[in-house]
């Protein structure tokens, strides 16, 4: 907490002023977070001073903001004074935009990714520096150490930064580095934490986690003692449109997948990573595949929205390859269907999933 207060003072975040008349005073509170390593050990303790921006009124206190003194750090000589903010603070309704604008203003020659506004890229000849911003956490990498160090020095002149070293754990991703330069990314800790959260960490593994052709009925089974856990993933909403056939449903799913794939391709282009050949989408519905490549059949579903037909355009331009895959080879079924043991384990192997318990599926 002292480190946070000292950093805010160093950055001239506020002034101590008498309590103004007829002004809305925003409250403040402390938010604590324990940052952990991928092995679960404590990396460091972090304290954030957060403004209670929910009390802000648009047009009233968005330009000039007065905040109560932080709890535990009130000025003993002026206990009734308040802080007039000179810079944005966590919790204020304008804070995300203000922080992003300030940070990006100190990134000269960086290009903002068209696909991800948090991704910044700087190209210097054949070398590149890549910066990813997540709230106040920064991931920085590049082809030359000298270029990376130059960016760090420039940012350190403006922002209070702490070098956490080589990235090993970020947003549930564990990153390890091999001697040959390869990078290995996994989510072992995230998966184990999730199992512990839903009290399934002591469950025994089995080769058939969900019985095939199992139908769930509302009139059978016991109610969950804590349904909020099921609600971290459950949602209920109306479909955007009514599908007239299974072919239409499959084709719309194909279009959505193609759009997601186009987004990934754009991110790679921003990083100057060029694919040697067009990506391939595997689909087990022959009718949807036919629609994506043959315009003759489009008259049969002419009521489909035009924007879904961009799949065919991408196939014709050879930006996308469509390939049929038999249902029994469709590895995506492991996420949506109950499968028999042999098929389940085969899909685990195809997805390169491993188990910490050692049963087959490495």
Tab-separated table of C-alpha atoms in Angstrom:
chain	number	residue	atom	x	y	z
A	1	UNK	CA	0.000	0.000	0.000
A	2	UNK	CA	2.862	2.360	0.782
A	3	UNK	CA	4.448	1.541	-2.573
A	4	UNK	CA	1.165	2.397	-4.308
A	5	UNK	CA	0.828	5.712	-2.460
A	6	UNK	CA	4.454	6.628	-3.153
A	7	UNK	CA	4.011	5.834	-6.848
A	8	UNK	CA	0.898	8.021	-7.030
A	9	UNK	CA	2.745	10.872	-5.326
A	10	UNK	CA	5.697	10.492	-7.695
A	11	UNK	CA	3.355	10.696	-10.686
A	12	UNK	CA	1.671	13.836	-9.246
A	13	UNK	CA	-1.710	12.123	-9.377
A	14	UNK	CA	-3.484	14.574	-7.060
A	15	UNK	CA	-3.453	17.746	-4.992
A	16	UNK	CA	-4.667	18.083	-1.401
A	17	UNK	CA	-7.343	20.786	-1.320
A	18	UNK	CA	-10.078	21.997	1.082
A	19	UNK	CA	-13.459	20.345	0.781
A	20	UNK	CA	-15.263	22.227	-2.044
A	21	UNK	CA	-18.849	23.374	-1.752
A	22	UNK	CA	-21.562	21.796	-3.913
A	23	UNK	CA	-19.178	19.249	-5.409
A	24	UNK	CA	-19.640	15.492	-5.638
A	25	UNK	CA	-16.963	13.702	-3.627
A	26	UNK	CA	-15.908	10.306	-4.967
A	27	UNK	CA	-14.988	7.661	-2.425
A	28	UNK	CA	-11.926	5.435	-2.535
A	29	UNK	CA	-11.028	1.947	-1.383
A	30	UNK	CA	-8.154	-0.509	-1.454
A	31	UNK	CA	-8.165	-3.597	-3.644
A	32	UNK	CA	-5.683	-6.355	-2.865
A	33	UNK	CA	-4.421	-9.028	-5.180
A	34	UNK	CA	-1.990	-11.885	-4.714
A	35	UNK	CA	-0.079	-12.615	-7.899
A	36	UNK	CA	1.066	-16.211	-8.123
A	37	UNK	CA	3.538	-18.156	-10.185
A	38	UNK	CA	2.526	-21.075	-12.366
A	39	UNK	CA	3.411	-23.494	-9.546
A	40	UNK	CA	1.011	-21.735	-7.176
A	41	UNK	CA	3.675	-19.992	-5.110
A	42	UNK	CA	3.225	-16.314	-4.285
A	43	UNK	CA	5.047	-14.011	-6.703
A	44	UNK	CA	4.131	-10.761	-4.954
A	45	UNK	CA	1.373	-8.910	-3.155
A	46	UNK	CA	-0.222	-5.999	-4.969
A	47	UNK	CA	-2.428	-3.211	-3.652
A	48	UNK	CA	-4.432	-0.863	-5.863
A	49	UNK	CA	-6.089	2.346	-4.750
A	50	UNK	CA	-9.414	2.447	-6.585
A	51	UNK	CA	-11.820	5.357	-6.940
A	52	UNK	CA	-15.512	4.587	-6.461
A	53	UNK	CA	-16.472	5.912	-9.845
A	54	UNK	CA	-20.019	4.565	-9.682
A	55	UNK	CA	-21.003	7.804	-7.932
A	56	UNK	CA	-19.809	9.965	-10.813
A	57	UNK	CA	-22.405	11.931	-12.756
A	58	UNK	CA	-21.754	12.430	-16.503
A	59	UNK	CA	-21.128	16.083	-17.327
A	60	UNK	CA	-20.760	16.990	-13.644
A	61	UNK	CA	-17.556	15.437	-12.326
A	62	UNK	CA	-15.897	13.966	-15.451
A	63	UNK	CA	-13.634	16.850	-15.951
A	64	UNK	CA	-12.793	17.763	-12.410
A	65	UNK	CA	-12.859	14.926	-9.878
A	66	UNK	CA	-12.582	15.235	-6.084
A	67	UNK	CA	-11.870	12.094	-4.059
A	68	UNK	CA	-11.761	11.320	-0.357
A	69	UNK	CA	-8.337	10.724	1.113
A	70	UNK	CA	-7.217	7.071	0.964
A	71	UNK	CA	-8.086	5.044	4.038
A	72	UNK	CA	-5.050	4.682	6.284
A	73	UNK	CA	-3.184	7.496	4.547
A	74	UNK	CA	-5.167	10.569	5.591
A	75	UNK	CA	-3.185	13.749	6.160
A	76	UNK	CA	-3.232	14.313	9.930
A	77	UNK	CA	-2.821	18.088	9.493
A	78	UNK	CA	-5.762	18.345	7.083
A	79	UNK	CA	-8.093	15.412	7.835
A	80	UNK	CA	-11.111	17.053	6.167
A	81	UNK	CA	-9.307	17.919	2.939
A	82	UNK	CA	-9.910	15.936	-0.224
A	83	UNK	CA	-7.811	14.916	-3.214
A	84	UNK	CA	-8.349	16.789	-6.443
A	85	UNK	CA	-7.247	14.365	-9.123
A	86	UNK	CA	-4.841	15.620	-11.748
A	87	UNK	CA	-4.660	12.243	-13.441
A	88	UNK	CA	-7.079	9.381	-13.919
A	89	UNK	CA	-7.300	6.663	-11.300
A	90	UNK	CA	-8.564	3.092	-11.290
A	91	UNK	CA	-12.318	2.913	-10.909
A	92	UNK	CA	-13.180	6.220	-12.546
A	93	UNK	CA	-15.587	5.838	-15.432
A	94	UNK	CA	-13.210	7.611	-17.789
A	95	UNK	CA	-10.140	5.750	-16.495
A	96	UNK	CA	-9.818	3.053	-19.218
A	97	UNK	CA	-9.961	5.571	-22.056
A	98	UNK	CA	-7.665	8.046	-20.288
A	99	UNK	CA	-5.088	5.349	-19.480
A	100	UNK	CA	-5.132	3.976	-23.014
A	101	UNK	CA	-4.791	7.459	-24.518
A	102	UNK	CA	-1.881	8.335	-22.233
A	103	UNK	CA	-0.072	5.070	-22.792
A	104	UNK	CA	-0.448	5.077	-26.571
A	105	UNK	CA	0.779	8.670	-26.757
A	106	UNK	CA	4.164	7.441	-25.521
A	107	UNK	CA	4.501	4.712	-28.146
A	108	UNK	CA	6.095	6.523	-31.089
A	109	UNK	CA	6.230	4.666	-34.393
A	110	UNK	CA	4.059	1.861	-33.017
A	111	UNK	CA	1.134	0.638	-35.115
A	112	UNK	CA	-2.084	-0.382	-33.365
A	113	UNK	CA	-3.361	-3.736	-34.575
A	114	UNK	CA	-6.577	-3.538	-36.590
A	115	UNK	CA	-7.751	-6.754	-34.966
A	116	UNK	CA	-6.719	-6.130	-31.370
A	117	UNK	CA	-6.562	-2.555	-29.991
A	118	UNK	CA	-4.367	-3.795	-27.123
A	119	UNK	CA	-1.674	-5.034	-29.514
A	120	UNK	CA	1.048	-2.608	-30.666
A	121	UNK	CA	3.730	-3.409	-33.224
A	122	UNK	CA	6.816	-1.478	-34.289
A	123	UNK	CA	8.766	-2.560	-37.377
A	124	UNK	CA	12.381	-1.455	-37.767
A	125	UNK	CA	13.692	-2.870	-41.006
A	126	UNK	CA	13.484	-6.637	-40.725
A	127	UNK	CA	13.116	-6.454	-36.935
A	128	UNK	CA	9.948	-5.991	-34.926
A	129	UNK	CA	8.963	-5.098	-31.374
A	130	UNK	CA	5.616	-6.398	-30.123
A	131	UNK	CA	3.800	-4.962	-27.113
A	132	UNK	CA	0.602	-6.308	-25.582
A	133	UNK	CA	-1.230	-4.196	-23.008
A	134	UNK	CA	-3.628	-5.760	-20.491
A	135	UNK	CA	-4.902	-3.131	-18.027
A	136	UNK	CA	-1.568	-2.146	-16.436
A	137	UNK	CA	0.348	-5.301	-17.296
A	138	UNK	CA	2.649	-5.167	-20.311
A	139	UNK	CA	4.127	-7.993	-22.337
A	140	UNK	CA	7.032	-6.860	-24.492
A	141	UNK	CA	9.093	-8.914	-26.906
A	142	UNK	CA	11.089	-8.494	-30.078
A	143	UNK	CA	13.735	-9.887	-32.362
A	144	UNK	CA	16.550	-7.686	-30.999
A	145	UNK	CA	17.211	-7.144	-27.303
A	146	UNK	CA	18.529	-3.643	-27.948
A	147	UNK	CA	15.235	-2.524	-29.497
A	148	UNK	CA	13.256	-3.970	-26.596
A	149	UNK	CA	15.507	-2.284	-24.037
A	150	UNK	CA	15.117	1.025	-25.876
A	151	UNK	CA	11.314	0.842	-25.560
A	152	UNK	CA	11.552	-0.128	-21.885
A	153	UNK	CA	13.797	2.859	-21.161
A	154	UNK	CA	11.408	5.269	-22.894
A	155	UNK	CA	8.382	3.939	-21.043
A	156	UNK	CA	10.230	3.937	-17.716
A	157	UNK	CA	10.877	7.649	-18.082
A	158	UNK	CA	7.111	8.256	-18.008
A	159	UNK	CA	5.569	5.370	-16.078
A	160	UNK	CA	6.531	3.630	-12.861
A	161	UNK	CA	7.405	0.194	-14.185
A	162	UNK	CA	8.625	-2.987	-12.563
A	163	UNK	CA	10.447	-5.590	-14.632
A	164	UNK	CA	9.024	-9.004	-13.763
A	165	UNK	CA	11.553	-10.832	-15.926
A	166	UNK	CA	10.822	-13.496	-18.495
A	167	UNK	CA	7.124	-14.240	-18.902
A	168	UNK	CA	6.146	-17.503	-17.205
A	169	UNK	CA	2.456	-17.089	-16.300
A	170	UNK	CA	-0.154	-14.792	-17.792
A	171	UNK	CA	-3.979	-14.949	-17.812
A	172	UNK	CA	-4.004	-18.661	-17.039
A	173	UNK	CA	-1.292	-19.482	-19.570
A	174	UNK	CA	1.909	-21.166	-18.424
A	175	UNK	CA	4.927	-20.437	-20.596
A	176	UNK	CA	8.119	-22.472	-20.562
A	177	UNK	CA	11.211	-22.129	-22.724
A	178	UNK	CA	13.199	-24.963	-24.267
A	179	UNK	CA	16.933	-24.839	-24.887
A	180	UNK	CA	16.422	-24.903	-28.657
A	181	UNK	CA	14.397	-21.678	-28.517
A	182	UNK	CA	10.953	-23.269	-28.661
A	183	UNK	CA	8.198	-21.887	-26.438
A	184	UNK	CA	5.705	-24.253	-24.817
A	185	UNK	CA	2.338	-22.918	-23.641
A	186	UNK	CA	-0.089	-24.930	-21.502
A	187	UNK	CA	-2.976	-24.390	-19.059
A	188	UNK	CA	-2.253	-27.044	-16.457
A	189	UNK	CA	-2.611	-24.715	-13.471
A	190	UNK	CA	-5.761	-23.128	-14.882
A	191	UNK	CA	-7.361	-26.540	-15.398
A	192	UNK	CA	-6.417	-27.733	-11.897
A	193	UNK	CA	-7.692	-24.525	-10.296
A	194	UNK	CA	-10.960	-24.881	-12.202
A	195	UNK	CA	-11.388	-28.474	-11.015
A	196	UNK	CA	-10.671	-27.406	-7.440
A	197	UNK	CA	-13.193	-24.576	-7.714
A	198	UNK	CA	-15.996	-26.972	-8.663
A	199	UNK	CA	-14.753	-29.566	-6.159
A	200	UNK	CA	-13.805	-32.114	-8.805
A	201	UNK	CA	-10.069	-32.235	-8.082
A	202	UNK	CA	-10.439	-35.513	-6.200
A	203	UNK	CA	-12.478	-37.233	-8.914
A	204	UNK	CA	-11.017	-40.340	-10.480
A	205	UNK	CA	-10.341	-40.246	-14.233
A	206	UNK	CA	-12.270	-42.485	-16.583
A	207	UNK	CA	-12.139	-43.213	-20.284
A	208	UNK	CA	-15.824	-42.328	-20.753
A	209	UNK	CA	-16.467	-39.069	-18.850
A	210	UNK	CA	-19.885	-38.624	-20.502
A	211	UNK	CA	-22.057	-41.516	-21.623
A	212	UNK	CA	-22.988	-41.481	-25.318
A	213	UNK	CA	-26.601	-40.738	-26.267
A	214	UNK	CA	-27.365	-39.615	-22.713
A	215	UNK	CA	-30.511	-37.509	-22.408
A	216	UNK	CA	-30.950	-35.153	-19.472
A	217	UNK	CA	-34.491	-34.651	-18.220
A	218	UNK	CA	-35.705	-31.851	-15.952
A	219	UNK	CA	-37.754	-34.329	-13.930
A	220	UNK	CA	-34.789	-36.577	-13.038
A	221	UNK	CA	-31.733	-36.196	-10.851
A	222	UNK	CA	-30.946	-34.099	-7.787
A	223	UNK	CA	-30.735	-30.313	-7.778
A	224	UNK	CA	-27.322	-28.757	-7.332
A	225	UNK	CA	-26.612	-27.517	-3.826
A	226	UNK	CA	-24.809	-24.491	-5.277
A	227	UNK	CA	-26.150	-23.632	-8.749
A	228	UNK	CA	-23.970	-20.517	-8.998
A	229	UNK	CA	-20.995	-22.708	-9.980
A	230	UNK	CA	-22.925	-24.040	-12.953
A	231	UNK	CA	-23.945	-20.489	-13.855
A	232	UNK	CA	-19.685	-19.462	-14.258
A	233	UNK	CA	-20.535	-21.188	-17.778
A	234	UNK	CA	-24.387	-21.455	-18.318
A	235	UNK	CA	-26.504	-18.957	-20.158
A	236	UNK	CA	-29.959	-18.806	-21.681
A	237	UNK	CA	-30.872	-16.573	-24.612
A	238	UNK	CA	-32.905	-16.572	-27.775
A	239	UNK	CA	-31.225	-17.472	-31.048
A	240	UNK	CA	-30.490	-14.592	-33.371
A	241	UNK	CA	-32.489	-16.332	-36.077
A	242	UNK	CA	-34.481	-19.496	-36.718
A	243	UNK	CA	-32.742	-22.139	-38.804
A	244	UNK	CA	-34.911	-23.834	-41.407
A	245	UNK	CA	-32.627	-26.815	-41.847
A	246	UNK	CA	-29.581	-28.504	-40.381
A	247	UNK	CA	-27.671	-27.467	-43.509
A	248	UNK	CA	-28.360	-23.810	-42.770
A	249	UNK	CA	-27.226	-24.226	-39.172
A	250	UNK	CA	-24.020	-25.942	-40.287
A	251	UNK	CA	-23.382	-23.301	-42.942
A	252	UNK	CA	-23.835	-20.445	-40.471
A	253	UNK	CA	-21.425	-22.163	-38.080
A	254	UNK	CA	-18.993	-22.489	-40.972
A	255	UNK	CA	-19.310	-18.770	-41.712
A	256	UNK	CA	-18.669	-17.846	-38.070
A	257	UNK	CA	-15.582	-20.079	-38.010
A	258	UNK	CA	-14.302	-18.502	-41.216
A	259	UNK	CA	-14.755	-15.043	-39.685
A	260	UNK	CA	-12.787	-16.042	-36.572
A	261	UNK	CA	-10.065	-17.501	-38.772
A	262	UNK	CA	-9.915	-14.289	-40.807
A	263	UNK	CA	-9.382	-12.389	-37.539
A	264	UNK	CA	-6.452	-14.634	-36.617
A	265	UNK	CA	-4.956	-14.139	-40.076
A	266	UNK	CA	-5.204	-10.365	-39.664
A	267	UNK	CA	-3.395	-10.512	-36.318
A	268	UNK	CA	-0.615	-12.518	-37.963
A	269	UNK	CA	-0.392	-9.982	-40.786
A	270	UNK	CA	-0.027	-7.182	-38.228
A	271	UNK	CA	2.926	-9.149	-36.852
A	272	UNK	CA	4.269	-9.689	-40.392
A	273	UNK	CA	3.756	-13.414	-40.132
A	274	UNK	CA	2.726	-14.790	-43.510
A	275	UNK	CA	1.159	-18.234	-43.835
A	276	UNK	CA	2.830	-20.453	-46.464
A	277	UNK	CA	-0.576	-21.766	-47.542
A	278	UNK	CA	-4.245	-20.986	-46.902
A	279	UNK	CA	-5.676	-22.345	-43.649
A	280	UNK	CA	-7.977	-25.369	-43.756
A	281	UNK	CA	-11.383	-25.728	-42.121
A	282	UNK	CA	-12.574	-29.287	-41.513
A	283	UNK	CA	-16.313	-29.860	-41.767
A	284	UNK	CA	-18.307	-33.080	-41.525
A	285	UNK	CA	-21.388	-31.721	-43.322
A	286	UNK	CA	-21.239	-32.315	-47.071
A	287	UNK	CA	-24.139	-29.958	-47.827
A	288	UNK	CA	-22.416	-27.051	-46.087
A	289	UNK	CA	-19.176	-27.828	-47.923
A	290	UNK	CA	-21.017	-27.828	-51.249
A	291	UNK	CA	-22.600	-24.463	-50.498
A	292	UNK	CA	-19.193	-22.976	-49.693
A	293	UNK	CA	-17.743	-23.844	-53.099
A	294	UNK	CA	-20.609	-24.195	-55.582
A	295	UNK	CA	-22.848	-21.156	-56.268
A	296	UNK	CA	-25.427	-23.325	-58.059
A	297	UNK	CA	-26.761	-24.591	-54.752
A	298	UNK	CA	-27.153	-21.113	-53.255
A	299	UNK	CA	-30.640	-20.744	-54.698
A	300	UNK	CA	-31.796	-23.428	-52.289
A	301	UNK	CA	-31.027	-21.191	-49.300
A	302	UNK	CA	-31.448	-17.762	-50.884
A	303	UNK	CA	-33.068	-16.536	-47.672
A	304	UNK	CA	-29.712	-16.687	-45.883
A	305	UNK	CA	-28.145	-13.352	-45.010
A	306	UNK	CA	-25.726	-12.187	-47.678
A	307	UNK	CA	-22.886	-11.675	-45.214
A	308	UNK	CA	-22.694	-15.417	-44.604
A	309	UNK	CA	-21.790	-15.994	-48.243
A	310	UNK	CA	-18.362	-14.470	-47.791
A	311	UNK	CA	-17.210	-18.042	-47.066
A	312	UNK	CA	-17.645	-18.899	-50.738
A	313	UNK	CA	-15.798	-15.739	-51.764
A	314	UNK	CA	-12.833	-16.640	-49.556
A	315	UNK	CA	-12.781	-20.161	-50.980
A	316	UNK	CA	-12.885	-18.819	-54.556
A	317	UNK	CA	-10.010	-16.428	-53.796
A	318	UNK	CA	-8.079	-19.406	-52.374
A	319	UNK	CA	-7.784	-17.658	-49.009
A	320	UNK	CA	-9.462	-20.638	-47.402
A	321	UNK	CA	-9.509	-24.369	-47.975
A	322	UNK	CA	-12.544	-26.464	-47.095
A	323	UNK	CA	-11.988	-30.138	-46.379
A	324	UNK	CA	-14.433	-32.872	-45.520
A	325	UNK	CA	-13.790	-34.928	-42.431
A	326	UNK	CA	-15.820	-38.009	-41.413
A	327	UNK	CA	-17.842	-37.625	-38.229
A	328	UNK	CA	-15.840	-40.322	-36.445
A	329	UNK	CA	-12.661	-38.283	-37.069
A	330	UNK	CA	-14.108	-34.941	-35.946
A	331	UNK	CA	-12.041	-34.107	-32.851
A	332	UNK	CA	-14.343	-31.203	-31.963
A	333	UNK	CA	-16.956	-33.778	-30.901
A	334	UNK	CA	-14.999	-34.325	-27.692
A	335	UNK	CA	-16.325	-30.958	-26.458
A	336	UNK	CA	-19.990	-31.359	-27.380
A	337	UNK	CA	-20.885	-35.055	-27.329
A	338	UNK	CA	-20.706	-38.084	-25.122
A	339	UNK	CA	-18.257	-40.521	-26.720
A	340	UNK	CA	-17.248	-44.128	-26.178
A	341	UNK	CA	-13.894	-44.715	-24.504
A	342	UNK	CA	-11.754	-45.607	-27.555
A	343	UNK	CA	-12.993	-42.628	-29.594
A	344	UNK	CA	-12.613	-40.291	-26.613
A	345	UNK	CA	-8.989	-41.327	-26.033
A	346	UNK	CA	-8.177	-41.095	-29.744
A	347	UNK	CA	-9.438	-37.531	-29.843
A	348	UNK	CA	-7.409	-36.736	-26.717
A	349	UNK	CA	-4.291	-37.917	-28.507
A	350	UNK	CA	-5.155	-35.975	-31.660
A	351	UNK	CA	-5.578	-32.810	-29.590
A	352	UNK	CA	-2.302	-33.600	-27.785
A	353	UNK	CA	-4.075	-33.512	-24.433
A	354	UNK	CA	-2.235	-35.060	-21.516
A	355	UNK	CA	-3.305	-36.183	-18.080
A	356	UNK	CA	-1.429	-35.584	-14.847
A	357	UNK	CA	-2.816	-38.881	-13.541
A	358	UNK	CA	-0.988	-40.917	-16.169
A	359	UNK	CA	-3.879	-42.804	-17.789
A	360	UNK	CA	-3.853	-43.204	-21.556
A	361	UNK	CA	-4.251	-40.037	-23.542
A	362	UNK	CA	-0.739	-38.576	-23.532
